[in-house]
Short mmCIF file of C-alpha atoms in Angstrom, two decimals:
data_model
loop_
_atom_site.label_atom_id
_atom_site.label_comp_id
_atom_site.label_asym_id
_atom_site.label_seq_id
_atom_site.Cartn_x
_atom_site.Cartn_y
_atom_site.Cartn_z
CA MET A 268 109.77 53.60 -33.52
CA ILE A 269 110.09 50.42 -32.02
CA GLY A 270 108.25 51.61 -29.02
CA LEU A 271 105.55 52.85 -31.45
CA ALA A 272 104.93 49.44 -33.05
CA LEU A 273 104.95 47.87 -29.70
CA PHE A 274 102.19 49.96 -28.61
CA GLU A 275 100.23 49.49 -31.40
CA ILE A 276 100.64 45.64 -31.54
CA ILE A 277 99.90 45.84 -27.74
CA MET A 278 96.62 47.60 -28.78
CA VAL A 279 95.68 45.40 -31.62
CA VAL A 280 96.01 42.16 -29.06
CA VAL A 281 94.23 43.92 -25.92
CA VAL A 282 91.14 44.73 -28.55
CA VAL A 283 91.24 41.33 -30.09
CA ALA A 284 91.65 39.44 -26.58
CA ILE A 285 88.55 41.60 -25.30
CA LEU A 286 86.25 40.73 -28.31
CA ILE A 287 87.22 37.02 -28.17
CA ALA A 288 86.60 36.88 -24.49
CA VAL A 289 83.26 38.66 -24.75
CA PHE A 290 82.01 36.51 -27.52
CA ALA A 291 83.47 33.06 -26.48
CA GLY A 292 83.78 33.57 -22.23
CA ASN A 293 80.54 34.86 -21.44
CA ARG A 294 78.06 32.17 -21.97
CA PRO A 295 75.78 32.31 -19.04
CA ARG A 296 75.88 29.60 -16.58
CA PRO A 297 72.50 29.43 -14.39
CA GLU A 298 74.52 27.30 -11.80
CA ARG A 299 77.14 29.92 -11.09
CA PHE A 300 74.39 32.71 -11.26
CA MET A 301 72.85 30.99 -8.29
CA ALA A 302 76.09 30.74 -6.38
CA VAL A 303 77.40 34.09 -7.04
CA ASN A 304 73.85 35.39 -5.83
CA GLY A 305 73.98 33.14 -2.76
CA LEU A 306 70.65 31.11 -3.97
CA ASP A 307 69.37 27.71 -3.31
CA PRO A 308 69.68 26.11 -6.80
CA ARG A 309 66.12 24.40 -6.65
CA PRO A 310 65.17 22.65 -9.94
CA ASP A 311 62.51 24.82 -10.87
CA ASP A 312 64.47 27.87 -10.18
CA LEU A 313 67.50 26.76 -11.97
CA ASP A 314 65.10 26.03 -15.04
CA HIS A 315 63.76 29.63 -14.92
CA VAL A 316 67.28 31.08 -14.55
CA ARG A 317 68.61 29.21 -17.39
CA MET A 318 65.76 30.28 -19.66
CA VAL A 319 66.04 34.18 -18.81
CA LEU A 320 69.65 33.92 -18.89
CA ARG A 321 69.71 32.48 -22.47
CA ARG A 322 67.07 34.54 -23.72
CA THR A 323 69.19 37.55 -22.43
CA TRP A 324 72.18 36.22 -24.33
CA VAL A 325 70.94 35.51 -27.62
CA SER A 326 68.85 38.84 -27.53
CA ARG A 327 71.88 40.84 -26.30
CA LEU A 328 73.96 39.56 -29.07
CA ALA A 329 71.74 39.69 -31.75
CA GLY A 330 70.97 43.48 -30.86
CA GLY A 331 74.45 44.18 -30.75
CA VAL A 332 75.23 42.42 -33.84
CA VAL A 333 72.40 44.29 -35.95
CA GLY A 334 73.27 47.68 -34.20
CA PHE A 335 76.97 47.23 -35.02
CA ALA A 336 76.29 46.53 -38.45
CA PHE A 337 73.75 49.48 -38.71
CA GLY A 338 75.79 52.04 -36.35
CA GLY A 339 79.07 51.16 -38.96
CA VAL A 340 77.58 51.78 -42.06
CA THR A 341 75.98 54.90 -40.86
CA GLY A 342 79.01 56.12 -39.06
CA ALA A 343 81.38 55.59 -42.04
CA THR A 344 79.88 58.65 -43.80
CA LEU A 345 81.99 60.45 -41.19
CA GLY A 346 85.43 58.55 -42.18
CA GLY A 347 87.35 55.92 -40.09
CA ALA A 348 86.50 57.24 -36.54
CA GLY A 349 83.10 57.99 -37.54
CA ALA A 350 82.50 54.44 -38.50
CA ILE A 351 84.23 52.98 -35.33
CA ALA A 352 82.12 55.37 -33.17
CA GLY A 353 78.71 54.47 -34.94
CA ALA A 354 79.38 50.72 -34.86
CA GLY A 355 80.25 51.26 -31.21
CA ILE A 356 76.95 53.08 -30.61
CA GLY A 357 75.01 50.72 -32.46
CA LEU A 358 76.58 47.82 -30.55
CA LEU A 359 75.86 49.10 -26.98
CA ALA A 360 72.56 50.56 -27.98
CA GLY A 361 71.55 47.28 -29.47
CA THR A 362 73.08 45.66 -26.35
CA MET A 363 70.71 47.85 -24.01
CA LEU A 364 67.71 47.31 -26.29
CA GLY A 365 68.41 43.45 -26.52
CA ILE A 366 68.74 42.87 -22.93
CA THR A 367 65.62 45.07 -21.95
CA ILE A 368 63.36 43.23 -24.41
CA ALA A 369 64.63 39.73 -23.44
CA GLN A 370 63.10 40.13 -19.84
CA PRO A 371 60.12 37.86 -19.33
CA ARG A 372 56.53 39.21 -18.99
CA ARG A 373 54.66 37.06 -16.85
CA THR A 374 50.80 36.54 -16.77
CA PRO A 375 49.02 35.69 -13.49
CA ALA A 376 47.91 32.08 -12.77
CA SER A 377 44.73 32.85 -11.13
CA SER A 378 41.91 35.88 -10.86
CA THR A 379 43.43 36.69 -7.30
CA ARG A 380 46.42 38.69 -7.80
CA ILE A 381 48.82 40.06 -4.83
CA ALA A 382 51.00 42.95 -5.13
CA SER A 383 53.38 44.27 -2.89
CA LEU A 384 53.26 47.94 -1.78
CA THR A 385 57.33 48.29 -1.55
CA VAL A 386 58.51 50.53 -4.08
CA ARG A 387 61.06 48.94 -6.26
CA ASP A 388 63.78 51.40 -7.39
CA ALA A 389 66.44 51.10 -9.92
CA ARG A 390 68.96 52.53 -7.26
CA ASN A 391 68.47 49.24 -5.33
CA TYR A 392 69.71 47.03 -7.96
CA LEU A 393 72.63 48.82 -9.63
CA PRO A 394 76.07 49.21 -8.19
CA ARG A 395 76.87 51.89 -5.77
CA ARG A 396 77.27 55.35 -7.05
CA ALA A 397 76.30 54.04 -10.76
CA ARG A 398 74.06 57.16 -11.14
CA MET A 399 76.91 59.32 -10.38
CA ALA A 400 79.18 57.69 -12.88
CA THR A 401 76.72 57.85 -15.25
CA PHE A 402 75.59 61.51 -15.22
CA GLY A 403 79.40 62.37 -14.41
CA LEU A 404 80.30 60.83 -17.63
CA ALA A 405 77.48 62.59 -19.46
CA CYS A 406 78.77 65.91 -18.04
CA VAL A 407 82.26 65.19 -19.38
CA VAL A 408 81.00 64.55 -22.82
CA ALA A 409 78.81 67.54 -23.16
CA GLY A 410 81.38 69.91 -21.36
CA TYR A 411 84.39 68.77 -23.33
CA GLY A 412 82.26 68.60 -26.50
CA ILE A 413 81.03 72.18 -25.72
CA PHE A 414 84.50 73.42 -25.10
CA ALA A 415 86.13 72.10 -27.99
CA ILE A 416 83.67 73.84 -30.18
CA ALA A 417 84.16 77.13 -28.33
CA SER A 418 87.85 76.90 -28.83
CA ALA A 419 87.99 75.43 -32.41
CA GLU A 420 90.50 77.27 -34.89
CA TYR A 421 87.77 77.26 -37.56
CA ALA A 422 83.96 77.43 -38.24
CA LEU A 423 83.23 73.67 -38.26
CA THR A 424 82.96 72.04 -41.37
CA ARG A 425 80.06 69.92 -42.28
CA THR A 426 82.00 66.66 -41.08
CA THR A 427 83.16 67.86 -37.78
CA THR A 428 79.68 69.46 -37.05
CA ALA A 429 78.09 65.99 -37.50
CA THR A 430 80.68 64.38 -35.51
CA PHE A 431 79.85 66.69 -32.52
CA VAL A 432 76.11 66.09 -33.15
CA LEU A 433 76.64 62.67 -33.29
CA GLY A 434 78.80 62.68 -29.71
CA PHE A 435 76.23 64.65 -28.23
CA THR A 436 73.51 62.61 -29.57
CA THR A 437 74.92 59.96 -27.27
CA LEU A 438 73.65 61.90 -24.32
CA ILE A 439 70.25 60.28 -25.37
CA ALA A 440 71.39 57.33 -24.04
CA LEU A 441 70.91 58.57 -20.52
CA SER A 442 67.01 58.80 -20.62
CA VAL A 443 66.50 55.71 -22.94
CA GLY A 444 68.99 53.76 -20.30
CA GLU A 445 66.84 55.32 -17.36
CA ALA A 446 63.68 54.15 -19.54
CA PHE A 447 64.88 50.63 -20.13
CA LYS A 448 65.90 50.38 -16.23
CA ARG A 449 62.37 51.75 -14.80
CA ARG A 450 60.72 49.06 -17.47
CA THR A 451 62.71 46.10 -15.95
CA VAL A 452 62.39 46.99 -12.48
CA GLU A 453 58.42 47.34 -13.01
CA LEU A 454 58.30 44.14 -14.78
CA ARG A 455 55.83 41.72 -12.90
CA ARG A 456 57.09 39.62 -10.08
CA PRO A 457 56.62 35.79 -9.70
CA ASP A 458 53.64 34.69 -7.89
CA GLY A 459 55.92 31.96 -5.84
CA ASP A 460 57.33 32.22 -2.50
CA ALA A 461 59.96 34.36 -1.22
CA GLU A 462 62.97 32.22 -2.46
CA SER A 463 61.68 32.71 -6.44
CA VAL A 464 61.22 36.42 -5.67
CA CYS A 465 64.98 36.61 -4.59
CA VAL A 466 65.85 34.67 -7.59
CA ASP A 467 63.71 37.05 -9.92
CA ASP A 468 65.43 39.94 -7.88
CA ALA A 469 68.86 38.95 -8.86
CA LEU A 470 67.81 38.15 -12.67
CA ARG A 471 66.41 41.95 -12.23
CA ALA A 472 69.73 42.99 -10.92
CA SER A 473 71.86 41.31 -13.69
CA ALA A 474 69.34 42.88 -16.43
CA LEU A 475 69.78 46.24 -14.78
CA ARG A 476 73.64 46.14 -14.41
CA GLY A 477 74.09 45.19 -18.28
CA ILE A 478 71.61 47.88 -19.48
CA HIS A 479 74.18 50.24 -16.99
CA HIS A 480 77.02 49.11 -18.29
CA ALA A 481 75.93 49.43 -21.94
CA THR A 482 74.65 52.93 -21.23
CA ILE A 483 77.77 53.97 -20.04
CA GLY A 484 79.57 52.48 -23.01
CA VAL A 485 77.17 54.44 -25.48
CA LEU A 486 78.54 57.95 -23.55
CA MET A 487 82.17 56.49 -24.16
CA CYS A 488 81.32 56.48 -27.66
CA GLY A 489 80.21 59.69 -27.69
CA LEU A 490 83.41 60.67 -25.70
CA LEU A 491 85.39 59.11 -28.28
CA LEU A 492 83.69 61.40 -30.85
CA VAL A 493 84.17 64.64 -29.18
CA GLY A 494 87.35 63.76 -28.68
CA TYR A 495 87.96 63.09 -32.21
CA GLY A 496 85.86 66.66 -33.23
CA ALA A 497 88.23 68.09 -31.13
CA VAL A 498 91.36 66.93 -32.63
CA THR A 499 90.43 67.88 -36.22
CA THR A 500 89.24 71.34 -35.32
CA GLN A 501 92.25 71.92 -33.53
CA ASN A 502 94.83 70.82 -35.88
CA VAL A 503 94.87 72.64 -39.21
CA ALA A 504 96.88 72.13 -42.32
CA THR A 505 99.13 74.96 -43.33
CA VAL A 506 100.97 76.50 -46.36
CA GLN A 507 104.21 78.13 -45.75
CA VAL A 508 106.28 80.17 -48.01
CA GLY A 509 109.50 80.11 -46.61
CA ASP A 510 108.61 80.62 -42.79
CA ARG A 511 105.37 82.55 -43.32
CA VAL A 512 102.49 80.70 -43.20
CA VAL A 513 100.37 81.93 -46.14
CA LEU A 514 97.13 79.66 -45.88
CA ARG A 515 95.57 77.63 -43.07
CA MET A 516 92.90 75.02 -43.79
CA PRO A 517 90.86 72.43 -41.52
CA SER A 518 92.81 69.11 -41.82
CA ASP A 519 90.09 66.84 -42.07
CA GLY A 520 89.81 66.66 -45.82
CA PHE A 521 92.15 65.81 -48.81
CA ILE A 522 94.80 68.65 -49.20
CA GLN A 523 96.94 68.80 -52.81
CA MET A 524 99.34 71.28 -53.55
CA GLU A 525 100.81 71.60 -57.32
CA PRO A 526 102.27 73.99 -59.59
CA ASP A 527 100.11 76.34 -61.56
CA ARG A 528 101.77 75.73 -64.51
CA LEU A 529 102.92 71.98 -64.64
CA LEU A 530 105.86 72.25 -67.30
CA SER A 531 107.27 75.28 -65.74
CA LEU A 532 110.99 74.73 -64.38
CA HIS A 533 110.64 77.45 -61.69
CA PRO A 534 107.23 77.93 -60.67
CA ARG A 535 106.13 80.89 -58.91
CA ARG A 536 102.68 80.17 -58.34
CA TYR A 537 101.10 77.02 -56.63
CA ARG A 538 97.24 75.89 -56.68
CA VAL A 539 96.35 74.42 -53.40
CA GLU A 540 93.13 72.29 -53.63
CA TRP A 541 91.36 71.24 -50.40
CA THR A 542 88.41 68.73 -50.74
CA GLN A 543 86.16 68.53 -47.91
CA PRO A 544 85.36 64.91 -46.59
CA GLY A 545 81.65 65.98 -48.10
CA GLY A 546 83.09 66.26 -51.51
CA VAL A 547 83.00 70.18 -51.57
CA LYS A 548 86.24 71.87 -53.24
CA HIS A 549 87.92 74.72 -52.25
CA SER A 550 90.86 76.34 -54.37
CA ARG A 551 93.56 78.88 -53.91
CA LEU A 552 96.33 80.18 -55.95
CA ILE A 553 99.54 81.08 -54.04
CA ARG A 554 102.45 83.12 -55.45
CA THR A 555 105.70 82.19 -53.84
CA GLY A 556 107.97 84.90 -55.36
CA GLY A 557 110.46 82.04 -56.10
CA ALA A 558 110.68 81.33 -52.27
CA ARG A 559 110.55 77.23 -51.22
CA ILE A 560 106.89 76.26 -50.56
CA THR A 561 105.67 73.74 -48.04
CA LEU A 562 102.53 71.82 -46.73
CA ASN A 563 102.41 71.33 -42.98
CA SER A 564 100.10 70.79 -40.22
CA LEU A 565 99.87 73.02 -37.17
CA ASP A 566 98.56 72.05 -33.47
CA VAL A 567 96.73 74.74 -32.47
CA GLY A 568 93.78 75.09 -29.52
CA PRO A 569 94.23 74.03 -25.87
CA LEU A 570 92.19 70.88 -26.11
CA LEU A 571 94.57 69.07 -28.87
CA GLY A 572 97.12 67.03 -26.38
CA ILE A 573 94.32 65.94 -23.96
CA GLY A 574 91.90 65.16 -27.24
CA TYR A 575 94.25 62.34 -28.58
CA TRP A 576 93.94 60.60 -24.89
CA VAL A 577 90.29 61.52 -24.94
CA VAL A 578 89.69 59.33 -27.90
CA VAL A 579 91.85 56.44 -26.52
CA PHE A 580 89.80 56.77 -23.61
CA GLY A 581 86.89 56.49 -25.13
CA PHE A 582 87.60 53.81 -27.21
CA PHE A 583 88.67 51.41 -24.82
CA GLY A 584 86.06 52.58 -22.36
CA ALA A 585 83.35 51.52 -24.52
CA LEU A 586 85.23 48.07 -24.98
CA ILE A 587 85.67 47.55 -21.31
CA GLU A 588 81.79 48.71 -20.77
CA TRP A 589 80.51 46.12 -23.28
CA SER A 590 82.55 43.41 -21.94
CA ARG A 591 81.05 44.36 -18.34
CA ALA A 592 77.53 44.35 -19.79
CA ALA A 593 78.21 40.68 -21.03
CA LYS A 594 79.40 39.54 -17.83
CA ALA A 595 76.54 41.30 -15.87
CA TRP A 596 75.19 37.92 -15.22
CA ARG A 597 78.21 36.77 -13.16
CA ARG A 598 78.07 39.71 -10.64
CA PRO A 599 76.30 39.52 -7.44
CA GLN A 600 73.71 42.00 -6.66
CA THR A 601 76.10 44.84 -4.55
CA THR A 602 73.46 46.49 -2.81
CA PRO A 603 71.72 43.64 -0.35
CA SER A 604 68.91 45.77 0.07
CA ALA A 605 67.39 44.40 -3.24
CA VAL A 606 66.82 41.11 -1.84
CA GLU A 607 65.58 42.51 1.80
CA VAL A 608 63.22 45.00 -0.23
CA ALA A 609 62.08 42.09 -2.42
CA VAL A 610 60.91 39.73 0.63
CA MET B 251 52.29 45.15 3.05
CA ASN B 252 50.47 43.72 0.25
CA VAL B 253 47.54 44.60 -2.03
CA VAL B 254 45.17 41.78 -3.28
CA VAL B 255 42.72 42.13 -6.24
CA ASP B 256 40.22 39.41 -7.18
CA ALA B 257 39.60 40.24 -11.13
CA ALA B 258 36.30 38.20 -10.81
CA ALA B 259 35.00 40.00 -8.05
CA ALA B 260 31.84 42.42 -8.60
CA THR B 261 33.54 45.07 -6.87
CA PRO B 262 35.86 46.86 -9.90
CA PRO B 263 39.71 46.39 -9.08
CA TYR B 264 40.36 50.03 -8.71
CA GLU B 265 38.06 50.19 -5.97
CA GLN B 266 39.69 47.18 -4.30
CA ILE B 267 42.95 48.78 -4.56
CA ARG B 268 41.66 52.23 -3.06
CA ALA B 269 39.75 50.66 -0.02
CA GLN B 270 42.72 48.73 0.65
CA VAL B 271 45.23 51.19 0.42
CA ALA B 272 42.75 53.91 2.58
CA ARG B 273 42.32 50.99 5.16
CA MET B 274 46.13 50.62 5.61
CA VAL B 275 46.64 54.12 5.50
CA GLY B 276 43.83 54.95 8.13
CA GLY B 277 45.23 52.02 10.65
CA GLY B 278 48.26 53.55 10.46
CA VAL B 279 49.91 50.29 8.39
CA LEU B 280 51.10 52.71 5.90
CA ALA B 281 53.03 55.87 7.62
CA PRO B 282 52.67 59.50 6.54
CA GLY B 283 55.14 60.23 3.70
CA MET B 284 55.96 56.76 2.75
CA ARG B 285 56.45 56.20 -1.12
CA LEU B 286 53.88 54.25 -2.76
CA PRO B 287 54.86 52.06 -5.86
CA THR B 288 54.53 53.68 -9.40
CA ILE B 289 51.70 52.99 -11.28
CA GLN B 290 53.32 50.80 -13.79
CA GLN B 291 54.76 48.75 -11.04
CA LEU B 292 51.60 48.26 -9.21
CA ALA B 293 49.55 47.53 -12.63
CA ASN B 294 52.06 44.96 -13.73
CA ASP B 295 52.00 43.27 -10.33
CA LEU B 296 48.26 43.03 -10.34
CA ALA B 297 48.07 42.31 -14.21
CA LEU B 298 45.72 45.44 -14.60
CA ALA B 299 45.55 48.32 -16.99
CA PRO B 300 47.98 51.33 -15.79
CA GLY B 301 44.65 53.52 -16.12
CA THR B 302 43.11 51.21 -13.25
CA VAL B 303 45.65 51.68 -10.88
CA ALA B 304 46.09 55.63 -11.54
CA ARG B 305 42.11 55.53 -11.13
CA ALA B 306 42.92 54.39 -7.76
CA TYR B 307 45.72 56.76 -7.00
CA LYS B 308 43.33 59.55 -8.40
CA GLU B 309 40.34 58.82 -5.87
CA LEU B 310 42.85 58.29 -3.00
CA GLU B 311 44.45 61.76 -3.74
CA ARG B 312 41.02 63.38 -3.94
CA ASP B 313 40.08 62.09 -0.59
CA GLY B 314 43.53 63.87 0.62
CA ILE B 315 44.97 60.19 1.78
CA VAL B 316 47.90 60.19 -0.64
CA VAL B 317 49.50 63.11 -2.87
CA SER B 318 51.08 62.66 -6.19
CA LYS B 319 53.94 65.24 -7.10
CA ARG B 320 55.49 64.95 -10.66
CA ARG B 321 58.91 62.90 -10.44
CA LYS B 322 58.60 62.06 -7.05
CA GLY B 323 55.46 59.69 -7.35
CA THR B 324 52.73 58.75 -5.03
CA SER B 325 53.49 58.87 -1.33
CA VAL B 326 51.19 59.04 1.85
CA ALA B 327 50.00 62.37 2.64
CA ASP B 328 51.64 64.02 5.80
CA ALA B 329 48.16 64.31 7.84
CA PRO B 330 45.80 61.61 6.19
CA PRO B 331 42.40 61.04 7.58
CA LYS B 332 42.23 58.13 10.27
CA VAL B 333 39.59 55.81 9.85
CA PRO B 334 37.36 55.78 12.98
CA THR B 335 38.33 53.16 15.37
CA ARG B 336 34.73 51.68 15.71
CA GLU B 337 34.64 51.12 11.73
CA ILE B 338 38.09 49.32 11.93
CA ARG B 339 36.62 47.33 14.89
CA GLU B 340 33.70 46.50 13.03
CA GLU B 341 35.46 45.54 9.91
CA LEU B 342 37.70 43.13 12.13
CA ASP B 343 35.00 41.67 13.62
CA ALA B 344 33.71 40.96 10.01
CA ALA B 345 36.86 39.34 8.84
CA VAL B 346 37.29 37.12 12.08
CA GLN B 347 33.55 35.70 11.90
CA ARG B 348 34.09 35.02 7.92
CA PHE B 349 37.34 33.28 8.78
CA ALA B 350 35.96 31.27 11.82
CA LEU B 351 32.67 30.41 9.66
CA ALA B 352 35.06 28.93 6.79
CA VAL B 353 37.27 27.12 9.48
CA ARG B 354 34.05 25.20 11.00
CA GLN B 355 32.56 24.60 7.35
CA LEU B 356 36.21 23.01 6.18
CA GLY B 357 36.26 21.01 9.52
CA ALA B 358 39.73 22.13 9.76
CA ASP B 359 41.74 22.10 13.36
CA PRO B 360 41.11 25.48 15.00
CA ASP B 361 44.93 25.45 16.34
CA GLU B 362 46.18 24.38 13.11
CA ALA B 363 44.18 27.44 11.40
CA LEU B 364 45.25 30.01 13.94
CA GLY B 365 48.72 28.77 13.65
CA LYS B 366 48.69 29.55 9.95
CA VAL B 367 47.11 32.88 10.40
CA ARG B 368 49.85 33.83 13.02
CA ARG B 369 52.74 32.79 10.60
CA LEU B 370 51.19 34.75 7.99
CA LEU B 371 50.85 37.86 10.00
CA GLU B 372 54.46 37.57 11.29
CA ALA B 373 55.80 36.96 7.73
#
């Protein structure tokens, strides 16, 4: 009991610490950005970096807050887990969009324009194995979700269907993230010298890293949802008369049981009512023949045990990825070829 | 390797891109199989409409200089037609004459001008 309470306290402390760190501790500093990327802090470049990082910071937070509110309210129709996942998806999708639209679009200074024929590829700006991690996680979400549906104890209810659908919808983040990365990579280069091109390249890499972590975060929310879906479809509520299970119901609803005749001293019939989260009611009359009647829950299905861990992993994974998206500006370009390609 | 477009010139931008890429491929500067930037990237860098770059790529593809594949983008053809050596020499002679004339008209130091050219070529 003490162990469980301690675990809950630690969970709350970790979540609050991450939230504080992300909001208060990640205000971008251009000097640090230049230093971690090994760039010469020339005044003009520093001003440009300050402007871009600030725009990105404001836009990322604004997108996140709007997404969090919208996603939370929308997801709340699926219950508590839906609200958390919906808020998470909204927060991270808003972060992706915020970072993308904050990147500056340049207009040429003269009628003569120069462009390099070197291909700018998003892979040169992202951490190594970023693509593999994203696609791998998407496969896990899809695979686990499909397996959970296939091994569900009951036909899916409206709520569990919506949970799985929302979980699978997060896979869209894969193509949206790719489109956002492509758009950022293809934005116009500055007209200045090689050093300013390197600064632009480092800014691009930081934006891409932010989008990448937000994409993984959305997929983590998808994992949370399919994990929650697996748990709710593989844990059933049961009515037992003596040792015999006489009724099984999906556990994601409001279940109540009472004697058919309330005033009877020795009731032999009980009415079991189960209300789906959507409001649809089911009712069943059970004869006990005088035996003891109890309401229990029963764990069935092979995925239930890991389902809880998948939910925890998805939740903390999303939180950590959001934090990493916020810290992207202070991470150096991991692939040096991005700078080499720039010059 | 760079492409330069003068938006104020009489020659349409797509033709300027086409001619420069064709020259670089013909002269062997762009190797067979080398990937070219996406239409959107080149259009953004040159501040042109994507359709303009797409038209240049389409004409290059029609001439067998580049090949475009879905999802793989545009790259230099494996066996692109070579620009005749005489044509390259003539174009080079004309460029040198234009450069020499500009240096004389500006009254610039020839050594300084040549030094700048060397630095540009070596960059």
